[in-house]
PDB file of C-alpha atoms in Angstrom:
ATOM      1  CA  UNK A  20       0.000   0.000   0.000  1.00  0.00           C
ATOM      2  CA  UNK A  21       1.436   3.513  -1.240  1.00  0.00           C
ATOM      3  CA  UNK A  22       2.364   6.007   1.355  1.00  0.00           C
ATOM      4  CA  UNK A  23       0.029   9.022   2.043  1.00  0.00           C
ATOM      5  CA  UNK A  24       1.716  11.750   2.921  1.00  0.00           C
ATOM      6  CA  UNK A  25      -1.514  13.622   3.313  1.00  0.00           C
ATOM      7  CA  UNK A  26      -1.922  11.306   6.977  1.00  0.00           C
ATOM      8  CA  UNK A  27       0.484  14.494   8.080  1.00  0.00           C
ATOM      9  CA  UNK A  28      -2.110  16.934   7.903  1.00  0.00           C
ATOM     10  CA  UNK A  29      -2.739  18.111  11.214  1.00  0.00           C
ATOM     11  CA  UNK A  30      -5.081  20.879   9.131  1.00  0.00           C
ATOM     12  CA  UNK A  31      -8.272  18.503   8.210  1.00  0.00           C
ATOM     13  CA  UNK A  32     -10.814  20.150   5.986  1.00  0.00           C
ATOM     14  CA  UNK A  33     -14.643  19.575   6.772  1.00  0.00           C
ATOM     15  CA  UNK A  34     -16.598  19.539   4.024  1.00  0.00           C
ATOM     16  CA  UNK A  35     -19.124  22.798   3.420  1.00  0.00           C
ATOM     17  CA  UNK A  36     -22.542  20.961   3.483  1.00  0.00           C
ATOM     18  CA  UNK A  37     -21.533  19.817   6.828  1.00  0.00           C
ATOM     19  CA  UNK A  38     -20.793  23.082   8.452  1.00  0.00           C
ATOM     20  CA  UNK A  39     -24.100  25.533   9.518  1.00  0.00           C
ATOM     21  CA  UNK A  40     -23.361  29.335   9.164  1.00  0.00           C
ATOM     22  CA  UNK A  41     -24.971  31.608  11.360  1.00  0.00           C
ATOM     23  CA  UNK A  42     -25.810  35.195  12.265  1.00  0.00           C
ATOM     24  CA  UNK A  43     -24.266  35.153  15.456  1.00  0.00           C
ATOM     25  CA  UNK A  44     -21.067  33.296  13.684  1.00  0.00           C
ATOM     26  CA  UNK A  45     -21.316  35.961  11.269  1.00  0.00           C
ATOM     27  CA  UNK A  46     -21.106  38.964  13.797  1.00  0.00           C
ATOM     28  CA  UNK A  47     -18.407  37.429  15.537  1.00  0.00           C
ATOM     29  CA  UNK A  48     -16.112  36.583  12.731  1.00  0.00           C
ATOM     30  CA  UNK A  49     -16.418  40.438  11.039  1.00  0.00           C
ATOM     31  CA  UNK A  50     -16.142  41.609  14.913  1.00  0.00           C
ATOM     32  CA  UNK A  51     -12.902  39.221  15.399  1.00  0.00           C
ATOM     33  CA  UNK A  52     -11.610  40.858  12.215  1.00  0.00           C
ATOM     34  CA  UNK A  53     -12.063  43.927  13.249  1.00  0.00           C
ATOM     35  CA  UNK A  54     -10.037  43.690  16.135  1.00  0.00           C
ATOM     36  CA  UNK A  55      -7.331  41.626  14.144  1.00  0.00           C
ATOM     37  CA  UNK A  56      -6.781  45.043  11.933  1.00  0.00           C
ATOM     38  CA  UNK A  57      -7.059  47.297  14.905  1.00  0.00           C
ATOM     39  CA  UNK A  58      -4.280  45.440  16.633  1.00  0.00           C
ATOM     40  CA  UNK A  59      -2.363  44.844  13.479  1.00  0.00           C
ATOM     41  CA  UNK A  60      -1.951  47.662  12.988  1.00  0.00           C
ATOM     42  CA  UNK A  61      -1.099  49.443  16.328  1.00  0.00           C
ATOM     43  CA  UNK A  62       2.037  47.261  16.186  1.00  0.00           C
ATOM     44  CA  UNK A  63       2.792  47.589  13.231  1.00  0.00           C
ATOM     45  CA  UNK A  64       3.090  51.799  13.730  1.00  0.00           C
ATOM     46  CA  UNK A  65       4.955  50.245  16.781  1.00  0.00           C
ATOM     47  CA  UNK A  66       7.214  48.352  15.071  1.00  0.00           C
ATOM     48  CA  UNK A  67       8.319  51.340  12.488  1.00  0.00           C
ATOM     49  CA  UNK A  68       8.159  53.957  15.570  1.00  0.00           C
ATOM     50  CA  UNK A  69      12.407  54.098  16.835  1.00  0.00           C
ATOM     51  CA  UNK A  70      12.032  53.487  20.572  1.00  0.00           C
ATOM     52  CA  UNK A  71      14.682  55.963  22.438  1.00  0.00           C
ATOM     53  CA  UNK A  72      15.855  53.973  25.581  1.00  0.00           C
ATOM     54  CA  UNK A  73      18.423  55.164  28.242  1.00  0.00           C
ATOM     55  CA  UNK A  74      21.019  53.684  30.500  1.00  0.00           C
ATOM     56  CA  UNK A  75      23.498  55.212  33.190  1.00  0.00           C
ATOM     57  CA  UNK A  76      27.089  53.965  33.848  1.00  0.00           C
ATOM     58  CA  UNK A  77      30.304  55.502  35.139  1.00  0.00           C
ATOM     59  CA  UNK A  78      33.145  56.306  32.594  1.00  0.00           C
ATOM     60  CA  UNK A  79      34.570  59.106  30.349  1.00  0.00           C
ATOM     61  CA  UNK A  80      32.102  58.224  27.032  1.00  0.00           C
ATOM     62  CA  UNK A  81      34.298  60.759  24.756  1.00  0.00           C
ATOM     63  CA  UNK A  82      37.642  58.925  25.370  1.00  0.00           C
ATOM     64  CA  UNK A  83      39.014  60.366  21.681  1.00  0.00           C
ATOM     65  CA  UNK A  84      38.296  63.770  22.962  1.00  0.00           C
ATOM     66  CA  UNK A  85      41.555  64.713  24.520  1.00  0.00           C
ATOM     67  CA  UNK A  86      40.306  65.904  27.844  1.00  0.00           C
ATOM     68  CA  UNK A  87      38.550  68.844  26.252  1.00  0.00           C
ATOM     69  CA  UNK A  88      34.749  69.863  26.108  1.00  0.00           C
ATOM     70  CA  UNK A  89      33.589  72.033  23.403  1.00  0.00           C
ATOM     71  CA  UNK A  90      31.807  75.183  24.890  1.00  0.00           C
ATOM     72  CA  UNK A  91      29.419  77.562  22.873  1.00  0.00           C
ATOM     73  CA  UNK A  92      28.216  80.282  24.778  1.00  0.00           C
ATOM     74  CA  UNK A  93      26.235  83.422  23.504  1.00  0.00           C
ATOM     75  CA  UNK A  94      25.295  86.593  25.395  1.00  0.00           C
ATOM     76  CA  UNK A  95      24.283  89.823  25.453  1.00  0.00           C
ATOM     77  CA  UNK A  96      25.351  93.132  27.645  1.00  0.00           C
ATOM     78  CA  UNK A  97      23.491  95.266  26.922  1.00  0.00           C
ATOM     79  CA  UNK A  98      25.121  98.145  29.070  1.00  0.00           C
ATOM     80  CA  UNK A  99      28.959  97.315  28.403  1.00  0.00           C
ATOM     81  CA  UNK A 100      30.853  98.320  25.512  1.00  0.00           C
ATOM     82  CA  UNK A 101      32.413  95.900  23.655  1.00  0.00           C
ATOM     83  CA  UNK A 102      36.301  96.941  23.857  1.00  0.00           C
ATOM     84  CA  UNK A 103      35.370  96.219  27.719  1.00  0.00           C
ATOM     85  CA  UNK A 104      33.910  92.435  27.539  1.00  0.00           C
ATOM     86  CA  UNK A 105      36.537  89.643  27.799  1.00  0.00           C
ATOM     87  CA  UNK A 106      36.449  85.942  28.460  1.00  0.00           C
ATOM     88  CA  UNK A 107      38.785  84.232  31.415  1.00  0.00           C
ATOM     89  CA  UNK A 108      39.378  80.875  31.589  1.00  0.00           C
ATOM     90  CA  UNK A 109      40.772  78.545  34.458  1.00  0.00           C
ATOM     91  CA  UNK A 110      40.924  75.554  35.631  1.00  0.00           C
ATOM     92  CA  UNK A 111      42.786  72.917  38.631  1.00  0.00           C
ATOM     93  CA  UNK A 112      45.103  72.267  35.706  1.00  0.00           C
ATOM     94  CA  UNK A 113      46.426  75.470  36.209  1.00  0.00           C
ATOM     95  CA  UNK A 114      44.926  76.998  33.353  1.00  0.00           C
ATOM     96  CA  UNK A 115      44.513  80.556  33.396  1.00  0.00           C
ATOM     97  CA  UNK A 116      43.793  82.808  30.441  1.00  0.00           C
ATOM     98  CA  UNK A 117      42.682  86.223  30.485  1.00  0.00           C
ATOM     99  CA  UNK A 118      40.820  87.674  27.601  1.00  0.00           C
ATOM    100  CA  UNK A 119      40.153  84.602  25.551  1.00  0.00           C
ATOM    101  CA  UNK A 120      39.539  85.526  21.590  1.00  0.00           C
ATOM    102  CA  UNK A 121      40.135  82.638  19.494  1.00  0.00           C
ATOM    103  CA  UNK A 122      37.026  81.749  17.610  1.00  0.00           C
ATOM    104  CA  UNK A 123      34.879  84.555  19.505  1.00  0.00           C
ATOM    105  CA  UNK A 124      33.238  87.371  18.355  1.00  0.00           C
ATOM    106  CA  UNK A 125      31.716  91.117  19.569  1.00  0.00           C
ATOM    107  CA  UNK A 126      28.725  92.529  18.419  1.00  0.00           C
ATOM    108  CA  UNK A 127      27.817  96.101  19.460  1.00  0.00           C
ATOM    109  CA  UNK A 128      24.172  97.007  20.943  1.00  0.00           C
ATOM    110  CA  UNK A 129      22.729  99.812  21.003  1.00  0.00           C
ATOM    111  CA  UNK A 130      24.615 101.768  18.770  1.00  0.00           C
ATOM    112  CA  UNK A 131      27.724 100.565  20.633  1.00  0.00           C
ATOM    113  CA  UNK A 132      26.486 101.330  24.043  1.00  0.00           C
ATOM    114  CA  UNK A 133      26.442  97.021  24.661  1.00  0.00           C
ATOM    115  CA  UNK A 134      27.612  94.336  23.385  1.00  0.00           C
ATOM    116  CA  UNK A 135      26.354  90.650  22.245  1.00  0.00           C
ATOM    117  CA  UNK A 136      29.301  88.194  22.871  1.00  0.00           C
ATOM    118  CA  UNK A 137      29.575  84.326  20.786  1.00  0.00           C
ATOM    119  CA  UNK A 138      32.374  82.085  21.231  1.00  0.00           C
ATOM    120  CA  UNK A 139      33.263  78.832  20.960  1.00  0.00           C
ATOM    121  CA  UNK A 140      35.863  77.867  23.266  1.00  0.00           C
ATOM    122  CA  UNK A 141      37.038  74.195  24.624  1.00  0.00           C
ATOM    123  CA  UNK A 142      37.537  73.452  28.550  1.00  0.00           C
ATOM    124  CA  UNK A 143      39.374  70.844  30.054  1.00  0.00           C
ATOM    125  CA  UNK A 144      37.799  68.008  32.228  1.00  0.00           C
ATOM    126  CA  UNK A 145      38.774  68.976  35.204  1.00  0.00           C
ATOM    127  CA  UNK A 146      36.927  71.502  37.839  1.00  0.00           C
ATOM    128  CA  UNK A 147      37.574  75.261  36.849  1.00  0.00           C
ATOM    129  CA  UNK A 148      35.582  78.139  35.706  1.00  0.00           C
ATOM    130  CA  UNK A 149      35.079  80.726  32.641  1.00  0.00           C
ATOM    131  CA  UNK A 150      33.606  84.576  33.430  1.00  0.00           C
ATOM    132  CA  UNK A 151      32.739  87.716  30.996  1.00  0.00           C
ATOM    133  CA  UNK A 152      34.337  90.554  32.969  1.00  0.00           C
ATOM    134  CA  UNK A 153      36.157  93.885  32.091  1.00  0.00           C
ATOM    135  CA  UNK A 154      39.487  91.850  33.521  1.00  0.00           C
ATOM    136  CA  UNK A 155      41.282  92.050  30.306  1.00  0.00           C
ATOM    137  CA  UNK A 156      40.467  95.677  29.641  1.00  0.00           C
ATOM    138  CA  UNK A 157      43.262  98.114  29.527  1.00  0.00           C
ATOM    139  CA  UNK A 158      40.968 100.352  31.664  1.00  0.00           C
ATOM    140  CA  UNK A 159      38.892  99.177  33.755  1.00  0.00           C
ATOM    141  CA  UNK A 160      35.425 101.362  33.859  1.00  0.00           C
ATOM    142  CA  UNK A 161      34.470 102.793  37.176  1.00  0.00           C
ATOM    143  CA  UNK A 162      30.788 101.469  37.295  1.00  0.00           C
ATOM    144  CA  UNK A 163      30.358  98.433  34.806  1.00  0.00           C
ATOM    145  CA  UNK A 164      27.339  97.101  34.401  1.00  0.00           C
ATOM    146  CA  UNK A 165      27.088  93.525  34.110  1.00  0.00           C
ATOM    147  CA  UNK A 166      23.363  93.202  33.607  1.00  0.00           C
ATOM    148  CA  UNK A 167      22.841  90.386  30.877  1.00  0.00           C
ATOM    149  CA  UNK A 168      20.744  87.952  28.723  1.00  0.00           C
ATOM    150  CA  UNK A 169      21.843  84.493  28.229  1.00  0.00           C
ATOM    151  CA  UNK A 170      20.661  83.532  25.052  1.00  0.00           C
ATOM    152  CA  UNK A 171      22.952  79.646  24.843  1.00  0.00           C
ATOM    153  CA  UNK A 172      25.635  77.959  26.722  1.00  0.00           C
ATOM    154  CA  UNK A 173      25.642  74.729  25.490  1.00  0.00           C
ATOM    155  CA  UNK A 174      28.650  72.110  25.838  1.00  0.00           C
ATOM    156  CA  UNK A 175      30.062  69.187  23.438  1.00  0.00           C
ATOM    157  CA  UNK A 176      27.583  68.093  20.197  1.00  0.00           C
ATOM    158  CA  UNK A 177      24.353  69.675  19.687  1.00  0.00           C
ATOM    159  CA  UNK A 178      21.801  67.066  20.052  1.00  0.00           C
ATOM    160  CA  UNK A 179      18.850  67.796  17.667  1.00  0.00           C
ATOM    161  CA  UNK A 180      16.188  64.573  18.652  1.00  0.00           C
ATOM    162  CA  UNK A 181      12.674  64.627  18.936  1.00  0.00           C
ATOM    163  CA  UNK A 182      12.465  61.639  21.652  1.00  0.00           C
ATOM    164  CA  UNK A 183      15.073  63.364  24.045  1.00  0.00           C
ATOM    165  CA  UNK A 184      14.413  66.143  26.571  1.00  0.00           C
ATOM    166  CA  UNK A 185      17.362  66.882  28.848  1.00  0.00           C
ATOM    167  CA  UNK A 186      18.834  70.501  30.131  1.00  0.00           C
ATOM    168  CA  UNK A 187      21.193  70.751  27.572  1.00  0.00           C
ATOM    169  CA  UNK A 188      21.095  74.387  27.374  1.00  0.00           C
ATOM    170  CA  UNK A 189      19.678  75.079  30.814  1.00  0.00           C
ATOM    171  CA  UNK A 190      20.482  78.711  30.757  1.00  0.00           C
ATOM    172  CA  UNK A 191      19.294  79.650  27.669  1.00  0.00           C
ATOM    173  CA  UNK A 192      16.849  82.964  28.359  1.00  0.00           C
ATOM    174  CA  UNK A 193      18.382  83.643  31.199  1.00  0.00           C
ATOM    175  CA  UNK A 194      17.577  86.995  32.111  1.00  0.00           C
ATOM    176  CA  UNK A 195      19.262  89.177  34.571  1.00  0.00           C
ATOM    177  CA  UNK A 196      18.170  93.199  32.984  1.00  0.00           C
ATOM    178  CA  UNK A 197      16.569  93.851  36.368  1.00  0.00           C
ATOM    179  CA  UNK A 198      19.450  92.664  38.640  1.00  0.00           C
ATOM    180  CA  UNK A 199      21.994  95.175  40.537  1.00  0.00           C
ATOM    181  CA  UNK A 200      23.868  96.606  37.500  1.00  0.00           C
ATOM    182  CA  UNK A 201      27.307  96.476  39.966  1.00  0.00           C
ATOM    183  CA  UNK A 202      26.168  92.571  41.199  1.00  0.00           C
ATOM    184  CA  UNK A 203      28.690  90.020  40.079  1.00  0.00           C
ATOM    185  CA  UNK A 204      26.488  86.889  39.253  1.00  0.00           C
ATOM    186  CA  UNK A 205      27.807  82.942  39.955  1.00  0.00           C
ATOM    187  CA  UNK A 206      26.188  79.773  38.131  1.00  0.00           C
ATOM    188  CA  UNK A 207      27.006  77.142  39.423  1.00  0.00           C
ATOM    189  CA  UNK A 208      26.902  74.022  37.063  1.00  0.00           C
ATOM    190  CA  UNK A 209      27.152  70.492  36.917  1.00  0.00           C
ATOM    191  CA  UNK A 210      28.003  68.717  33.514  1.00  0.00           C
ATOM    192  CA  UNK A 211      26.903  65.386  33.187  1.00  0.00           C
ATOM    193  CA  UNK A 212      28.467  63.796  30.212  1.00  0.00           C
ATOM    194  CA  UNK A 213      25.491  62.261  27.403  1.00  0.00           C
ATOM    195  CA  UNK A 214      25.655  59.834  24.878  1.00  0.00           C
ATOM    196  CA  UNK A 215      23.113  59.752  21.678  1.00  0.00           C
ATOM    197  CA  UNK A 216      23.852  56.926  19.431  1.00  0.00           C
ATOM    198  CA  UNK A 217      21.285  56.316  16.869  1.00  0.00           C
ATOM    199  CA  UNK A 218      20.577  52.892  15.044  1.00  0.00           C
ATOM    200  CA  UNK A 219      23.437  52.805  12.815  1.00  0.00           C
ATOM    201  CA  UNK A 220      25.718  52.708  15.783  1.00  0.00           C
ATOM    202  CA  UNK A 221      26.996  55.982  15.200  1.00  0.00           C
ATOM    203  CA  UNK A 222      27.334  57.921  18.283  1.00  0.00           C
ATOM    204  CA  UNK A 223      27.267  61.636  19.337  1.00  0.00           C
ATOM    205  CA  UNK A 224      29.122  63.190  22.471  1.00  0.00           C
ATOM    206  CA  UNK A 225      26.728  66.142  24.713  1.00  0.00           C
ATOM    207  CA  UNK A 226      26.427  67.393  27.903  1.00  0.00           C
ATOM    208  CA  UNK A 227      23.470  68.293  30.068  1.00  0.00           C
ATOM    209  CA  UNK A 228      23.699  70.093  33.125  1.00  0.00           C
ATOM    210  CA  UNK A 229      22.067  71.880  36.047  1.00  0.00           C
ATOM    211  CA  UNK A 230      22.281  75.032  36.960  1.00  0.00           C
ATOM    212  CA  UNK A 231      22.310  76.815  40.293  1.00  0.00           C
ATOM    213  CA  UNK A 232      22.932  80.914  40.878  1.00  0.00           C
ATOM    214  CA  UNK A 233      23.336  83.565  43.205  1.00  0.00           C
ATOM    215  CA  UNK A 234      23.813  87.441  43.227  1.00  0.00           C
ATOM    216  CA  UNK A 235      25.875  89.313  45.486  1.00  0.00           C
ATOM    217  CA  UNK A 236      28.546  92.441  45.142  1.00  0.00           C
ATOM    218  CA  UNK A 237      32.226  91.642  45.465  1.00  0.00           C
ATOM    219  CA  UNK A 238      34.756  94.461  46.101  1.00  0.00           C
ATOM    220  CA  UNK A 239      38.441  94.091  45.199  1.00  0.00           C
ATOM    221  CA  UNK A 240      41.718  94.598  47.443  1.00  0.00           C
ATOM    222  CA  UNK A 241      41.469  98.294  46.692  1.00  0.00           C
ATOM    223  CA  UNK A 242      37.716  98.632  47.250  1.00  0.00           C
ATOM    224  CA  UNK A 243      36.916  98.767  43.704  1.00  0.00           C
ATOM    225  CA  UNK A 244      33.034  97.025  42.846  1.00  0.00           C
ATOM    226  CA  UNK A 245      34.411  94.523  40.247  1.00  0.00           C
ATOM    227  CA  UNK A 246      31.167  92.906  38.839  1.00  0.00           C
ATOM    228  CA  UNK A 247      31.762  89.315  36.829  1.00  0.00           C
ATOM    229  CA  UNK A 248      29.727  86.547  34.870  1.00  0.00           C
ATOM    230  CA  UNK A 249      31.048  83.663  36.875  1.00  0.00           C
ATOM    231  CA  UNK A 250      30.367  80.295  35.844  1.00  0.00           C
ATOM    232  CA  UNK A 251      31.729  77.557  37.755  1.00  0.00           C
ATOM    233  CA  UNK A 252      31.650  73.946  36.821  1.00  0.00           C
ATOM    234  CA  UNK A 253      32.140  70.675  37.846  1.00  0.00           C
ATOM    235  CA  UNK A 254      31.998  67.044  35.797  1.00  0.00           C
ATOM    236  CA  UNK A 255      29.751  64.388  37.213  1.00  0.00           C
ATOM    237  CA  UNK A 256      30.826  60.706  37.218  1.00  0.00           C
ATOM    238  CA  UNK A 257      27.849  59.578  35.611  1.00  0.00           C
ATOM    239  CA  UNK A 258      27.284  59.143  31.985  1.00  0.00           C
ATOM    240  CA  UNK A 259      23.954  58.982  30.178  1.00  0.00           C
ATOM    241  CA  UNK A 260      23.470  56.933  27.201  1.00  0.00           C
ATOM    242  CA  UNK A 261      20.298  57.202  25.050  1.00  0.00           C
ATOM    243  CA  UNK A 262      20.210  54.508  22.129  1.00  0.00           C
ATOM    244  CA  UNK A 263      18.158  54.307  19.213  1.00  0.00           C
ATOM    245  CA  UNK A 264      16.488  50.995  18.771  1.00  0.00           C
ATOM    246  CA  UNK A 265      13.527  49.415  16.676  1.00  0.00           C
ATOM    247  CA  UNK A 266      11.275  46.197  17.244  1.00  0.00           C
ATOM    248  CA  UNK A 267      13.225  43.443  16.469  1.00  0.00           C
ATOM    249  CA  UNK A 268      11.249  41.765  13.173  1.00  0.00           C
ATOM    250  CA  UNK A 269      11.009  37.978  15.234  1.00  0.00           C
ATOM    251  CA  UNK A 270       9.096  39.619  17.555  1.00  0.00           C
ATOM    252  CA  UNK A 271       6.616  41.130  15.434  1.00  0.00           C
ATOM    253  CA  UNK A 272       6.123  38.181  13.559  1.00  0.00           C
ATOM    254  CA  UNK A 273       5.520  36.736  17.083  1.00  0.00           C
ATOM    255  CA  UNK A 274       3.123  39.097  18.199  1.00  0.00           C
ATOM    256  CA  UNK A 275       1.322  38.819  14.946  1.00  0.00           C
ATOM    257  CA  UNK A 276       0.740  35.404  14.667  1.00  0.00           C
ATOM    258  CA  UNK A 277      -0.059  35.625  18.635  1.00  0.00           C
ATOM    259  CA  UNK A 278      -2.982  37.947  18.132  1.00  0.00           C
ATOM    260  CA  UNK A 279      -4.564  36.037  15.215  1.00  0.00           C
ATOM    261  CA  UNK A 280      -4.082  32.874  16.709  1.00  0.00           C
ATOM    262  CA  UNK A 281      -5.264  34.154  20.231  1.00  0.00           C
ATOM    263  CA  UNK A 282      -8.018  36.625  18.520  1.00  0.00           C
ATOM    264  CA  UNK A 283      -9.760  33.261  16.198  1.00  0.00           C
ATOM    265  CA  UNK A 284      -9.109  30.944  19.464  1.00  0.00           C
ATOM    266  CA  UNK A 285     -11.575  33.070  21.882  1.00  0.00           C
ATOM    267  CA  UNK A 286     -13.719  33.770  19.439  1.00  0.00           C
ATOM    268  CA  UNK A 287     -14.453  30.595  18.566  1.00  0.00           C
ATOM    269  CA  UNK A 288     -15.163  29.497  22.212  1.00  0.00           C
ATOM    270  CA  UNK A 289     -17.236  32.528  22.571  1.00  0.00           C
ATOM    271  CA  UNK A 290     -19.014  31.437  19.257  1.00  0.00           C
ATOM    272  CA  UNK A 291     -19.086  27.895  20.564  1.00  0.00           C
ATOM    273  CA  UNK A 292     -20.514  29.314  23.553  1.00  0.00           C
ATOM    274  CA  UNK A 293     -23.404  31.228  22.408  1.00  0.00           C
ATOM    275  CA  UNK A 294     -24.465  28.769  19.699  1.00  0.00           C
ATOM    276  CA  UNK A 295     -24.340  25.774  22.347  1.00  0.00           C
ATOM    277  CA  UNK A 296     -26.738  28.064  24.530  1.00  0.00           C
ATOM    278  CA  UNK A 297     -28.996  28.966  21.959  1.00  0.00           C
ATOM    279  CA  UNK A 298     -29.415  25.179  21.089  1.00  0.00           C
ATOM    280  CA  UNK A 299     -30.413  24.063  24.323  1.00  0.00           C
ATOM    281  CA  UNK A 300     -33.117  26.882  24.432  1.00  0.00           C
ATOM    282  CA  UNK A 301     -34.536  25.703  21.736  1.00  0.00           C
ATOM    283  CA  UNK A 302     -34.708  22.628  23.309  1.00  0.00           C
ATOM    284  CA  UNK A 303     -36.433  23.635  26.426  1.00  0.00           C
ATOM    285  CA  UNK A 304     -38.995  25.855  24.294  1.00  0.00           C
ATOM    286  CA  UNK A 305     -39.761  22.627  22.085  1.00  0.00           C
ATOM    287  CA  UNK A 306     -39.882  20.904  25.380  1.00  0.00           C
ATOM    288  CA  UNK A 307     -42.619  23.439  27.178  1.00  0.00           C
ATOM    289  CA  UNK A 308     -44.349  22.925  23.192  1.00  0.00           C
ATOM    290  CA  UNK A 309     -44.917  19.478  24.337  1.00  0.00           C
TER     291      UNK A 309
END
């Protein structure tokens, strides 16, 4: 006797004229499809959607970096002239520059009554500080007036995503018009170190941080009112990593075949259920008939 391979078929059809449609059957099977497409396609808009997920550890993420954090910092003066604004910079490496120009630039306001300051500057990774002052000036004024508008301080890559949300420019509209004009102003900051890599693996190097401040009036050796921009930073040992990842396709296939298979399963007890009940009524109608 030949071999039937068909014996395998764990499928087995039932002829038509032995099945019974219904309206209920009918209901539920449009109903059950219904829901198939619904959940379809909710993950499939899941499975295209790139998922943002973060992580903290403890190292130096921007090892290639030498040390250095790129620093981009923008603001205005609006009641010191220009020749008058410098940048310091120094540091616990023993860094200590007065009047920083490289890659900076003055703006007059006012017709030359302020001044709008940009640079772009690098800092080492190491506790120190940078402040606009009149320190570099060959004269120093007798009442400068360090009222201000922070319009960006920002440090390492700009990170343009839509899925993160950090305090990567924390300062940015700061506003001090209405302060003291002879107050010297500290901001205190710590820098944590942030990692974007999206899902081609490559991966950009940011920095949030948070920012606290305080206003007071510091007098000099002589007397003199010497008003500053202080900001004062300090690296924290934690690292933030935000990675770019999508569904992997295995487990939408999964989930797929899981919510047809699960979707057809309960509603064919359900139809099972309801036809089974409406049989036996008829029974004990038929059964009060007699």
């Amino acid at each position: 006797m030949p071999f039937d391979f068909r014996r395998f078929d764990i499928y087995r059809k039932v002829p038509k004229d032995l099945t019974q449609p219904t309206y209920t059957g009918a209901i539920i099977s449009i109903c059950c499809c219904l829901f198939i497409l619904f959940l379809f396609l909710s993950e499939l808009t899941g499975f295209i959607t790139t998922e943002v997920v973060n992580e903290l550890y403890v190292d130096d993420p921007d090892k290639d970096s030498g040390g250095k954090i790129d620093v981009s910092l923008n603001i205005s003066l609006p009641n010191l002239h220009c020749e008058l604004v410098g940048l310091d910079i120094q540091d616990e490496m023993g860094r200590h520059e007065v009047g920083h120009i490289d890659n900076s630039m003055k703006i007059p306001l006012n017709n030359g009554v302020g001044c709008r300051f940009e640079g772009q500057f690098s800092i080492n990774k190491v506790p120190g500080n940078f402040h606009v002052s009149t320190h570099s000036a060959t004269a120093q004024p007798q009442n400068p007036d360090m009222t201000h508008v922070i319009h960006k301080l920002s440090f390492g890559d700009t990170l343009q995503v839509q899925n993160v949300h950090g305090a990567f420019n924390a300062l940015g509209g700061a506003d001090r018009l209405t302060s003291n004009p002879l107050a010297s102003h500290d901001y205190i900051l710590k820098i944590v170190p942030t990692v974007y890599e999206d899902k081609s693996g490559k991966q950009r190097y940011s920095y949030q941080y948070t920012v606290a401040n305080k206003e007071y009036v510091a007098y000099s050796h002589t007397g003199r009112i010497i008003p500053a921009i202080w900001f004062r930073y300090d690296l924290s040992p934690i690292t933030v990593k935000y990675t770019e990842r999508r569904q992997p396709l295995y487990r939408f296939i999964t989930t797929i075949c899981a919510i047809i298979g699960g979707t057809f399963t309960v509603a064919g007890i359900l139809d099972s259920c309801i036809f089974t009940a409406s049989e036996a009524w008829k029974k004990i109608q038929l059964g009060k008939m007699h």
